[in-house]
Amino acid sequence: MPQWLKDAVFYEIYPQSFYDTNGDGIGDLQGIIEKLDYVKDLGCNAIWLNPIYDSPFMDAGYDVRDYKKVAPRYGTNEDAVRLFEQAHKKGIKILLDLVPGHTSDTHQWFSQAKQSTDSPLAGRYIFTNSVWEAPPQYKFMCGICPRDGNYLVNFFSSQPALNYGFYDITHPDWQMPCDHPDCLATVEALKDIMRFWLDLGADGFRVDMADSLVKNDEEKIATAKIWRGIREMLDKDYPQAALVSEWSNPERAINNAGFHMDFCLDHCKNANNYLFRYTEDGENKGFFNKNGKGNIMDFVRAYVPGYEKTKGNGYISMFTCNHDTPRLTNYIEKEAIKLGYAVIFTLPGVPFLYYGDEIGMKYAKNIPSVEGGFNRTGSRTPMQWNSGKNLGFSSSDKPYIPVDSSEGAPTVENQKSDPDSIYKVVTDIIRLRHENEDLQADGDFEVVYAEENTFPFIYRRGAFVIAVNPSAKEVSVDIDLPVSETIYKINDSKAEDGRVTMGAQSFLMIKTK
């Protein structure tokens, strides 16, 4: 286990939207280098970069054309190395985004594979034996290639699926077992990509669609075996390199597949969803909505079993948002967001902060899709730095996605100086996390008070007890806590004389004797 993860707080950077230094309207690696001090001042000591590889950008870079080359719009491989070096000098780790399940249809591997079955890379992708065969339970692109056959895609039509084999073979004429030499060669090609970037200075990878490698693998047994083999490679050759999975099943991702971290994604009726975005009958019933219709026990039932099963083996990673998820400003107001972030950064595991969430950037509704973003484009708008042109993102007359043009749009400039800002809560809580091991990834976690459809929620992290009441009403609960001191609070709240009293939309952190 990489030791640095114990005190890691990640900042997700969507590179094309972060900071443009050459005026082309798209963010670049030099922009990230110039903003490293900003990331450090937030308290984040690690960065996850969305894909920076060469790509036609049909899916924002998740359609990779060359895994070993930085997209020219971002810079060069030398710029990536310089980013690694400058980040490391400031105590910041860098995870790249690994896309193992598919490539762009312009990748040289696919350019060879689609020509004929005689290609040396004919087995790198999944083709049927005939253009007339396209079983409806799979998503095939039909009649496109010179090769007689149709190819499987993972997502968009431009993303042919790489071939790691099939666990349950239903069409033996064209489905390969996982131990077929062509499938094993795909795994080795993936390892080669990882070694390339780790040798250049990257500190690990976030893995896109980590559970999707082997097809017809319902229990993810064969997929987990591949990742376990990759974890063995890392433990041997790169013991401080870290892996975080886009899986959202911690028992499978951490215990079975060997990931160090697993994202708690915003899937319907999972832990993250129940906190913020859970909607029923057209009404938001997330726990942090001040309407008081959220049920903390939904979160507890979804979160605690996975935490208990994986404790000591790896970390569950909560996030404020990501590039695929609507920002919280789409669901709840500023006070509720402050409470939510205070909880995210005081839970166990390794937390992730999405760029711009620290200043309350809005989810942009009804804007045209850019680079395959569709409804996700609204969470990918440019970072808002100051009151200048394009809110400080770019000198271009036309950024690739329009910046927030609303009056009073939050910026780093106007939020850093606001004592009532989300920015202040984020930086305060992250600082407390760094200063106290009990609040970090490995610190103990215990639910102290959680009842059906009731407030507040109270939990213990070692010597610290944390209470939160997102509702619009004051609540009190009798709990005998040997209070030593109040460490941090948001709005009116107190713990004394065996009773915790939480004002409307409040947060309280105390230290016990």
Tab-separated table of C-alpha atoms in Angstrom, residues 277-435:
chain	number	residue	atom	x	y	z
A	277	ARG	CA	-28.575	13.742	-5.551
A	278	TYR	CA	-31.130	11.078	-4.674
A	279	THR	CA	-34.406	11.976	-6.363
A	280	GLU	CA	-37.754	10.277	-5.908
A	281	ASP	CA	-41.064	11.287	-7.513
A	282	GLY	CA	-39.333	14.290	-9.020
A	283	GLU	CA	-38.167	15.632	-5.647
A	284	ASN	CA	-34.653	15.738	-4.282
A	285	LYS	CA	-34.435	13.625	-1.129
A	286	GLY	CA	-30.706	13.744	-0.584
A	287	PHE	CA	-29.718	13.873	3.079
A	288	PHE	CA	-28.094	17.293	2.710
A	289	ASN	CA	-31.152	18.942	1.196
A	290	LYS	CA	-32.544	21.322	3.818
A	291	ASN	CA	-36.083	20.108	3.075
A	292	GLY	CA	-35.412	17.387	5.642
A	293	LYS	CA	-36.695	14.554	3.468
A	294	GLY	CA	-33.424	12.654	3.321
A	295	ASN	CA	-32.850	9.506	5.360
A	296	ILE	CA	-29.336	9.091	6.772
A	297	MET	CA	-29.958	5.393	7.278
A	298	ASP	CA	-30.049	4.953	3.506
A	299	PHE	CA	-26.469	6.236	3.450
A	300	VAL	CA	-25.413	4.136	6.444
A	301	ARG	CA	-26.797	0.919	4.949
A	302	ALA	CA	-25.070	1.634	1.636
A	303	TYR	CA	-21.723	2.829	3.012
A	304	VAL	CA	-20.863	1.003	6.221
A	305	PRO	CA	-20.832	-2.628	4.959
A	306	GLY	CA	-18.374	-1.781	2.178
A	307	TYR	CA	-16.217	0.183	4.586
A	308	GLU	CA	-16.114	-2.646	7.100
A	309	LYS	CA	-15.367	-5.322	4.479
A	310	THR	CA	-12.481	-3.394	2.924
A	311	LYS	CA	-10.962	-1.693	5.969
A	312	GLY	CA	-7.253	-2.432	6.061
A	313	ASN	CA	-7.174	-3.500	2.416
A	314	GLY	CA	-7.895	-0.196	0.688
A	315	TYR	CA	-9.927	2.981	0.728
A	316	ILE	CA	-13.357	4.127	-0.374
A	317	SER	CA	-13.062	7.480	-2.138
A	318	MET	CA	-15.876	9.978	-1.733
A	319	PHE	CA	-15.913	12.943	-4.104
A	320	THR	CA	-17.561	16.342	-4.281
A	321	CYS	CA	-18.358	15.765	-7.957
A	322	ASN	CA	-16.597	14.604	-11.116
A	323	HIS	CA	-16.590	15.251	-14.855
A	324	ASP	CA	-19.545	12.878	-15.401
A	325	THR	CA	-21.767	14.150	-12.587
A	326	PRO	CA	-23.850	17.341	-12.250
A	327	ARG	CA	-22.298	19.748	-9.769
A	328	LEU	CA	-23.974	19.987	-6.369
A	329	THR	CA	-25.090	23.527	-7.123
A	330	ASN	CA	-27.704	21.865	-9.346
A	331	TYR	CA	-29.327	20.275	-6.278
A	332	ILE	CA	-28.596	22.171	-3.075
A	333	GLU	CA	-27.677	25.679	-1.925
A	334	LYS	CA	-24.453	27.072	-0.518
A	335	GLU	CA	-25.035	26.313	3.179
A	336	ALA	CA	-25.941	22.708	2.401
A	337	ILE	CA	-22.880	22.330	0.169
A	338	LYS	CA	-20.633	23.589	2.965
A	339	LEU	CA	-22.025	20.925	5.311
A	340	GLY	CA	-21.697	18.226	2.686
A	341	TYR	CA	-18.079	18.998	1.948
A	342	ALA	CA	-17.259	19.156	5.657
A	343	VAL	CA	-18.524	15.579	5.920
A	344	ILE	CA	-16.805	14.307	2.751
A	345	PHE	CA	-13.424	15.498	4.024
A	346	THR	CA	-13.907	14.011	7.494
A	347	LEU	CA	-14.967	10.521	6.409
A	348	PRO	CA	-12.371	7.742	6.229
A	349	GLY	CA	-10.741	6.856	2.920
A	350	VAL	CA	-9.201	9.151	0.328
A	351	PRO	CA	-11.407	12.101	-0.761
A	352	PHE	CA	-11.488	13.867	-4.132
A	353	LEU	CA	-12.328	17.525	-4.790
A	354	TYR	CA	-13.490	18.393	-8.314
A	355	TYR	CA	-12.016	21.572	-9.777
A	356	GLY	CA	-14.234	24.574	-9.141
A	357	ASP	CA	-16.337	22.901	-6.456
A	358	GLU	CA	-14.319	24.782	-3.859
A	359	ILE	CA	-15.739	28.068	-5.168
A	360	GLY	CA	-19.267	26.833	-5.833
A	361	MET	CA	-19.143	26.747	-9.620
A	362	LYS	CA	-22.563	26.213	-11.163
A	363	TYR	CA	-23.772	23.355	-13.302
A	364	ALA	CA	-24.428	24.942	-16.699
A	365	LYS	CA	-27.796	23.858	-18.040
A	366	ASN	CA	-28.921	23.730	-21.652
A	367	ILE	CA	-25.570	24.328	-23.297
A	368	PRO	CA	-24.537	22.526	-26.490
A	369	SER	CA	-22.654	19.274	-26.133
A	370	VAL	CA	-18.892	19.628	-26.532
A	371	GLU	CA	-16.566	16.692	-27.261
A	372	GLY	CA	-19.147	14.057	-26.463
A	373	GLY	CA	-20.114	15.593	-23.156
A	374	PHE	CA	-23.851	15.984	-23.795
A	375	ASN	CA	-25.503	16.620	-20.391
A	376	ARG	CA	-22.085	16.232	-18.752
A	377	THR	CA	-20.820	19.336	-20.532
A	378	GLY	CA	-22.465	21.485	-17.860
A	379	SER	CA	-19.968	20.204	-15.274
A	380	ARG	CA	-16.984	20.758	-17.549
A	381	THR	CA	-17.103	24.522	-18.037
A	382	PRO	CA	-13.862	26.508	-17.647
A	383	MET	CA	-12.420	27.228	-14.227
A	384	GLN	CA	-13.313	30.681	-12.935
A	385	TRP	CA	-10.198	32.437	-11.668
A	386	ASN	CA	-10.952	36.179	-11.579
A	387	SER	CA	-13.079	39.006	-12.980
A	388	GLY	CA	-11.029	39.322	-16.160
A	389	LYS	CA	-11.732	38.112	-19.668
A	390	ASN	CA	-13.355	34.671	-19.668
A	391	LEU	CA	-13.138	34.837	-15.852
A	392	GLY	CA	-9.383	34.443	-16.114
A	393	PHE	CA	-9.473	31.092	-17.912
A	394	SER	CA	-8.257	32.174	-21.345
A	395	SER	CA	-7.413	35.201	-23.479
A	396	SER	CA	-9.232	33.578	-26.399
A	397	ASP	CA	-12.236	35.304	-27.925
A	398	LYS	CA	-14.033	31.952	-27.971
A	399	PRO	CA	-13.147	29.344	-25.313
A	400	TYR	CA	-13.979	25.799	-26.362
A	401	ILE	CA	-16.813	25.798	-23.767
A	402	PRO	CA	-18.375	29.133	-22.775
A	403	VAL	CA	-17.603	30.374	-19.271
A	404	ASP	CA	-20.312	31.216	-16.754
A	405	SER	CA	-21.706	34.581	-17.875
A	406	SER	CA	-24.161	35.040	-15.004
A	407	GLU	CA	-23.943	38.065	-12.755
A	408	GLY	CA	-21.934	37.393	-9.605
A	409	ALA	CA	-20.379	34.191	-10.929
A	410	PRO	CA	-18.061	32.793	-8.246
A	411	THR	CA	-14.347	33.106	-8.882
A	412	VAL	CA	-11.236	32.224	-6.916
A	413	GLU	CA	-10.614	35.954	-6.603
A	414	ASN	CA	-13.939	36.758	-4.949
A	415	GLN	CA	-14.308	33.573	-2.931
A	416	LYS	CA	-10.895	33.427	-1.242
A	417	SER	CA	-11.576	36.682	0.562
A	418	ASP	CA	-15.125	35.770	1.623
A	419	PRO	CA	-15.228	34.429	5.206
A	420	ASP	CA	-18.640	32.864	4.505
A	421	SER	CA	-17.548	31.011	1.366
A	422	ILE	CA	-17.456	27.346	0.439
A	423	TYR	CA	-13.753	27.926	-0.239
A	424	LYS	CA	-13.127	28.741	3.418
A	425	VAL	CA	-14.900	25.616	4.664
A	426	VAL	CA	-13.039	23.404	2.183
A	427	THR	CA	-9.617	24.782	3.112
A	428	ASP	CA	-10.385	24.788	6.847
A	429	ILE	CA	-11.539	21.166	6.910
A	430	ILE	CA	-8.717	19.879	4.706
A	431	ARG	CA	-6.213	21.632	6.971
A	432	LEU	CA	-7.740	19.945	10.022
A	433	ARG	CA	-7.578	16.604	8.222
A	434	HIS	CA	-3.861	17.021	7.535
A	435	GLU	CA	-3.170	18.092	11.110
